[in-house]
PDB file of C-alpha atoms in Angstrom:
ATOM      1  CA  UNK A   1      85.565  62.283 132.470  1.00 46.00           C
ATOM      2  CA  UNK A   2      87.173  64.644 129.414  1.00 51.00           C
ATOM      3  CA  UNK A   3      85.027  68.026 129.584  1.00 56.00           C
ATOM      4  CA  UNK A   4      84.689  68.132 125.864  1.00 54.00           C
ATOM      5  CA  UNK A   5      82.824  65.033 125.114  1.00 55.00           C
ATOM      6  CA  UNK A   6      79.757  65.312 122.992  1.00 58.00           C
ATOM      7  CA  UNK A   7      77.538  63.249 125.365  1.00 59.00           C
ATOM      8  CA  UNK A   8      77.800  65.794 127.896  1.00 62.00           C
ATOM      9  CA  UNK A   9      75.135  68.659 128.342  1.00 66.00           C
ATOM     10  CA  UNK A  10      76.547  72.054 127.169  1.00 76.00           C
ATOM     11  CA  UNK A  11      78.853  70.690 124.683  1.00 74.00           C
ATOM     12  CA  UNK A  12      77.624  72.679 121.875  1.00 76.00           C
ATOM     13  CA  UNK A  13      77.846  75.948 124.053  1.00 82.00           C
ATOM     14  CA  UNK A  14      81.363  75.372 124.860  1.00 83.00           C
ATOM     15  CA  UNK A  15      82.192  74.516 121.283  1.00 80.00           C
ATOM     16  CA  UNK A  16      80.673  77.763 120.097  1.00 82.00           C
ATOM     17  CA  UNK A  17      82.479  79.851 122.762  1.00 88.00           C
ATOM     18  CA  UNK A  18      85.624  78.309 121.749  1.00 90.00           C
ATOM     19  CA  UNK A  19      85.245  79.072 118.023  1.00 86.00           C
ATOM     20  CA  UNK A  20      86.936  82.485 118.202  1.00 88.00           C
ATOM     21  CA  UNK A  21      90.204  80.714 119.749  1.00 91.00           C
ATOM     22  CA  UNK A  22      90.178  77.870 117.404  1.00 88.00           C
ATOM     23  CA  UNK A  23      89.784  80.436 114.373  1.00 85.00           C
ATOM     24  CA  UNK A  24      92.766  82.459 115.921  1.00 88.00           C
ATOM     25  CA  UNK A  25      94.778  79.250 116.276  1.00 91.00           C
ATOM     26  CA  UNK A  26      94.226  78.135 112.474  1.00 87.00           C
ATOM     27  CA  UNK A  27      95.139  81.893 111.588  1.00 86.00           C
ATOM     28  CA  UNK A  28      98.194  81.664 113.793  1.00 89.00           C
ATOM     29  CA  UNK A  29      99.579  78.311 112.243  1.00 89.00           C
ATOM     30  CA  UNK A  30      98.830  79.675 108.463  1.00 87.00           C
ATOM     31  CA  UNK A  31     100.672  82.688 109.011  1.00 86.00           C
ATOM     32  CA  UNK A  32     103.697  80.802 110.447  1.00 89.00           C
ATOM     33  CA  UNK A  33     104.203  79.384 107.153  1.00 88.00           C
ATOM     34  CA  UNK A  34     105.960  80.827 103.948  1.00 86.00           C
ATOM     35  CA  UNK A  35     102.900  80.557 101.883  1.00 86.00           C
ATOM     36  CA  UNK A  36     101.062  83.083 104.076  1.00 86.00           C
ATOM     37  CA  UNK A  37     103.296  85.868 102.761  1.00 85.00           C
ATOM     38  CA  UNK A  38     102.641  85.265  98.953  1.00 89.00           C
ATOM     39  CA  UNK A  39     101.951  88.381  97.151  1.00 90.00           C
ATOM     40  CA  UNK A  40      99.672  86.511  94.796  1.00 94.00           C
ATOM     41  CA  UNK A  41      95.921  85.882  95.472  1.00 93.00           C
ATOM     42  CA  UNK A  42      93.505  83.921  93.713  1.00 95.00           C
ATOM     43  CA  UNK A  43      89.821  84.234  94.512  1.00 94.00           C
ATOM     44  CA  UNK A  44      86.725  82.512  93.123  1.00 93.00           C
ATOM     45  CA  UNK A  45      83.465  81.346  94.282  1.00 91.00           C
ATOM     46  CA  UNK A  46      81.567  77.980  94.031  1.00 91.00           C
ATOM     47  CA  UNK A  47      77.963  76.989  94.862  1.00 92.00           C
ATOM     48  CA  UNK A  48      77.186  74.948  97.848  1.00 90.00           C
ATOM     49  CA  UNK A  49      74.025  73.147  97.365  1.00 88.00           C
ATOM     50  CA  UNK A  50      71.916  72.591 100.445  1.00 85.00           C
ATOM     51  CA  UNK A  51      68.716  70.809  98.983  1.00 80.00           C
ATOM     52  CA  UNK A  52      67.069  69.708  95.649  1.00 78.00           C
ATOM     53  CA  UNK A  53      63.513  68.853  96.714  1.00 79.00           C
ATOM     54  CA  UNK A  54      60.842  71.697  97.239  1.00 79.00           C
ATOM     55  CA  UNK A  55      59.886  69.955 100.522  1.00 81.00           C
ATOM     56  CA  UNK A  56      63.572  70.120 101.761  1.00 78.00           C
ATOM     57  CA  UNK A  57      63.584  73.673 100.951  1.00 77.00           C
ATOM     58  CA  UNK A  58      60.566  74.415 102.808  1.00 78.00           C
ATOM     59  CA  UNK A  59      61.207  72.479 106.060  1.00 80.00           C
ATOM     60  CA  UNK A  60      65.063  73.156 106.073  1.00 78.00           C
ATOM     61  CA  UNK A  61      66.597  75.202 109.152  1.00 78.00           C
ATOM     62  CA  UNK A  62      68.977  76.818 106.499  1.00 77.00           C
ATOM     63  CA  UNK A  63      65.678  78.627 104.941  1.00 74.00           C
ATOM     64  CA  UNK A  64      66.725  81.975 106.361  1.00 77.00           C
ATOM     65  CA  UNK A  65      70.337  81.618 105.039  1.00 80.00           C
ATOM     66  CA  UNK A  66      70.047  80.041 101.647  1.00 85.00           C
ATOM     67  CA  UNK A  67      68.358  81.326  98.270  1.00 85.00           C
ATOM     68  CA  UNK A  68      68.255  80.075  94.875  1.00 84.00           C
ATOM     69  CA  UNK A  69      70.886  80.703  92.585  1.00 86.00           C
ATOM     70  CA  UNK A  70      72.202  79.739  89.033  1.00 84.00           C
ATOM     71  CA  UNK A  71      75.620  78.386  88.398  1.00 82.00           C
ATOM     72  CA  UNK A  72      76.951  79.315  85.059  1.00 80.00           C
ATOM     73  CA  UNK A  73      79.543  76.845  85.069  1.00 79.00           C
ATOM     74  CA  UNK A  74      77.152  73.923  85.555  1.00 80.00           C
ATOM     75  CA  UNK A  75      74.273  75.766  83.819  1.00 83.00           C
ATOM     76  CA  UNK A  76      71.938  74.863  86.439  1.00 85.00           C
ATOM     77  CA  UNK A  77      69.816  76.443  89.391  1.00 87.00           C
ATOM     78  CA  UNK A  78      70.485  75.388  92.901  1.00 85.00           C
ATOM     79  CA  UNK A  79      69.263  76.225  96.342  1.00 86.00           C
ATOM     80  CA  UNK A  80      72.072  76.872  98.702  1.00 88.00           C
ATOM     81  CA  UNK A  81      74.994  79.225  99.423  1.00 91.00           C
ATOM     82  CA  UNK A  82      78.170  80.565  97.714  1.00 92.00           C
ATOM     83  CA  UNK A  83      81.223  79.672  99.070  1.00 94.00           C
ATOM     84  CA  UNK A  84      83.978  82.561  98.322  1.00 94.00           C
ATOM     85  CA  UNK A  85      87.742  81.730  98.858  1.00 94.00           C
ATOM     86  CA  UNK A  86      90.837  83.760  98.564  1.00 94.00           C
ATOM     87  CA  UNK A  87      93.986  81.813  98.570  1.00 93.00           C
ATOM     88  CA  UNK A  88      97.632  81.790  97.392  1.00 92.00           C
ATOM     89  CA  UNK A  89      98.529  80.025  94.371  1.00 93.00           C
ATOM     90  CA  UNK A  90     100.062  76.987  96.627  1.00 90.00           C
ATOM     91  CA  UNK A  91      96.504  76.657  98.066  1.00 89.00           C
ATOM     92  CA  UNK A  92      97.105  78.380 101.447  1.00 89.00           C
ATOM     93  CA  UNK A  93      93.485  79.814 102.471  1.00 90.00           C
ATOM     94  CA  UNK A  94      93.741  83.499 103.410  1.00 90.00           C
ATOM     95  CA  UNK A  95      90.130  84.236 104.002  1.00 90.00           C
ATOM     96  CA  UNK A  96      86.581  82.764 102.916  1.00 91.00           C
ATOM     97  CA  UNK A  97      83.057  83.604 103.242  1.00 92.00           C
ATOM     98  CA  UNK A  98      79.639  81.939 102.859  1.00 92.00           C
ATOM     99  CA  UNK A  99      76.952  84.194 101.248  1.00 92.00           C
ATOM    100  CA  UNK A 100      73.636  84.066  99.546  1.00 91.00           C
ATOM    101  CA  UNK A 101      73.869  83.422  95.701  1.00 91.00           C
ATOM    102  CA  UNK A 102      71.847  86.633  95.402  1.00 90.00           C
ATOM    103  CA  UNK A 103      74.575  88.889  96.442  1.00 91.00           C
ATOM    104  CA  UNK A 104      77.071  90.022  93.869  1.00 91.00           C
ATOM    105  CA  UNK A 105      80.484  88.554  93.990  1.00 92.00           C
ATOM    106  CA  UNK A 106      82.147  91.818  94.073  1.00 93.00           C
ATOM    107  CA  UNK A 107      80.181  93.035  97.186  1.00 94.00           C
ATOM    108  CA  UNK A 108      81.086  90.027  98.801  1.00 94.00           C
ATOM    109  CA  UNK A 109      84.737  90.160  98.303  1.00 94.00           C
ATOM    110  CA  UNK A 110      84.579  93.940  99.506  1.00 94.00           C
ATOM    111  CA  UNK A 111      82.822  92.854 102.587  1.00 94.00           C
ATOM    112  CA  UNK A 112      85.589  90.213 103.216  1.00 92.00           C
ATOM    113  CA  UNK A 113      88.387  92.664 102.763  1.00 92.00           C
ATOM    114  CA  UNK A 114      86.416  95.418 104.752  1.00 93.00           C
ATOM    115  CA  UNK A 115      86.361  92.860 107.629  1.00 92.00           C
ATOM    116  CA  UNK A 116      89.961  92.209 107.787  1.00 89.00           C
ATOM    117  CA  UNK A 117      91.653  95.178 106.017  1.00 88.00           C
ATOM    118  CA  UNK A 118      95.101  94.330 107.227  1.00 88.00           C
ATOM    119  CA  UNK A 119      95.219  91.410 105.321  1.00 87.00           C
ATOM    120  CA  UNK A 120      95.483  93.302 101.871  1.00 88.00           C
ATOM    121  CA  UNK A 121      97.319  96.413 103.327  1.00 86.00           C
ATOM    122  CA  UNK A 122     100.204  94.298 104.911  1.00 85.00           C
ATOM    123  CA  UNK A 123     101.213  93.024 101.406  1.00 86.00           C
ATOM    124  CA  UNK A 124     102.154  95.948  99.419  1.00 86.00           C
ATOM    125  CA  UNK A 125     102.094  95.127  95.704  1.00 88.00           C
ATOM    126  CA  UNK A 126      99.445  92.600  96.056  1.00 91.00           C
ATOM    127  CA  UNK A 127      98.141  90.881  92.741  1.00 94.00           C
ATOM    128  CA  UNK A 128      94.643  89.426  92.866  1.00 93.00           C
ATOM    129  CA  UNK A 129      93.689  87.098  90.174  1.00 94.00           C
ATOM    130  CA  UNK A 130      89.851  86.467  89.443  1.00 93.00           C
ATOM    131  CA  UNK A 131      87.571  85.405  86.737  1.00 90.00           C
ATOM    132  CA  UNK A 132      85.490  87.931  84.762  1.00 88.00           C
ATOM    133  CA  UNK A 133      82.481  87.744  87.274  1.00 85.00           C
ATOM    134  CA  UNK A 134      84.664  90.068  89.600  1.00 89.00           C
ATOM    135  CA  UNK A 135      85.673  92.436  86.968  1.00 89.00           C
ATOM    136  CA  UNK A 136      84.300  95.978  87.019  1.00 91.00           C
ATOM    137  CA  UNK A 137      85.797  99.502  86.888  1.00 93.00           C
ATOM    138  CA  UNK A 138      84.395 100.343  90.221  1.00 93.00           C
ATOM    139  CA  UNK A 139      85.609  97.188  91.950  1.00 92.00           C
ATOM    140  CA  UNK A 140      89.012  97.707  90.289  1.00 92.00           C
ATOM    141  CA  UNK A 141      89.308 101.117  91.715  1.00 93.00           C
ATOM    142  CA  UNK A 142      88.338  99.885  95.054  1.00 92.00           C
ATOM    143  CA  UNK A 143      90.867  97.316  95.144  1.00 91.00           C
ATOM    144  CA  UNK A 144      93.556  99.750  93.902  1.00 91.00           C
ATOM    145  CA  UNK A 145      92.765 102.215  96.827  1.00 90.00           C
ATOM    146  CA  UNK A 146      93.547  99.300  99.051  1.00 89.00           C
ATOM    147  CA  UNK A 147      97.010  98.574  97.303  1.00 87.00           C
ATOM    148  CA  UNK A 148      95.828  95.687  95.345  1.00 89.00           C
TER     149      UNK A 148
END
């Protein structure tokens, strides 16, 4: 029998153990394309709603991860996470993060760049395009220090 069938005991354990390898393979495949070396990045975030009703919020296993946030583009509050994505203009994802909507967008992007600093330093003259939610003198100075 095939060793990774979901009915077998230990499937989730093996899947979680394999996650770093899966991530590495995805990154290697992405880096093998011409889009990976684009010197222009686009970044933005979007809400990931995880529940609407109060009972859902109270009984959800996501309660430790999620929070209430406000989406200005949709003019509404939501309970969930925010997905932060950095990609090339062609749509090739460079990196991403899921974070609490309570955390400032600049903090999340700074943490993402801190986690994998080679992504920015390997691209001299990198241009990062973002909406006004990311704008601040401190953040722009931090990006300039990274060569962005």
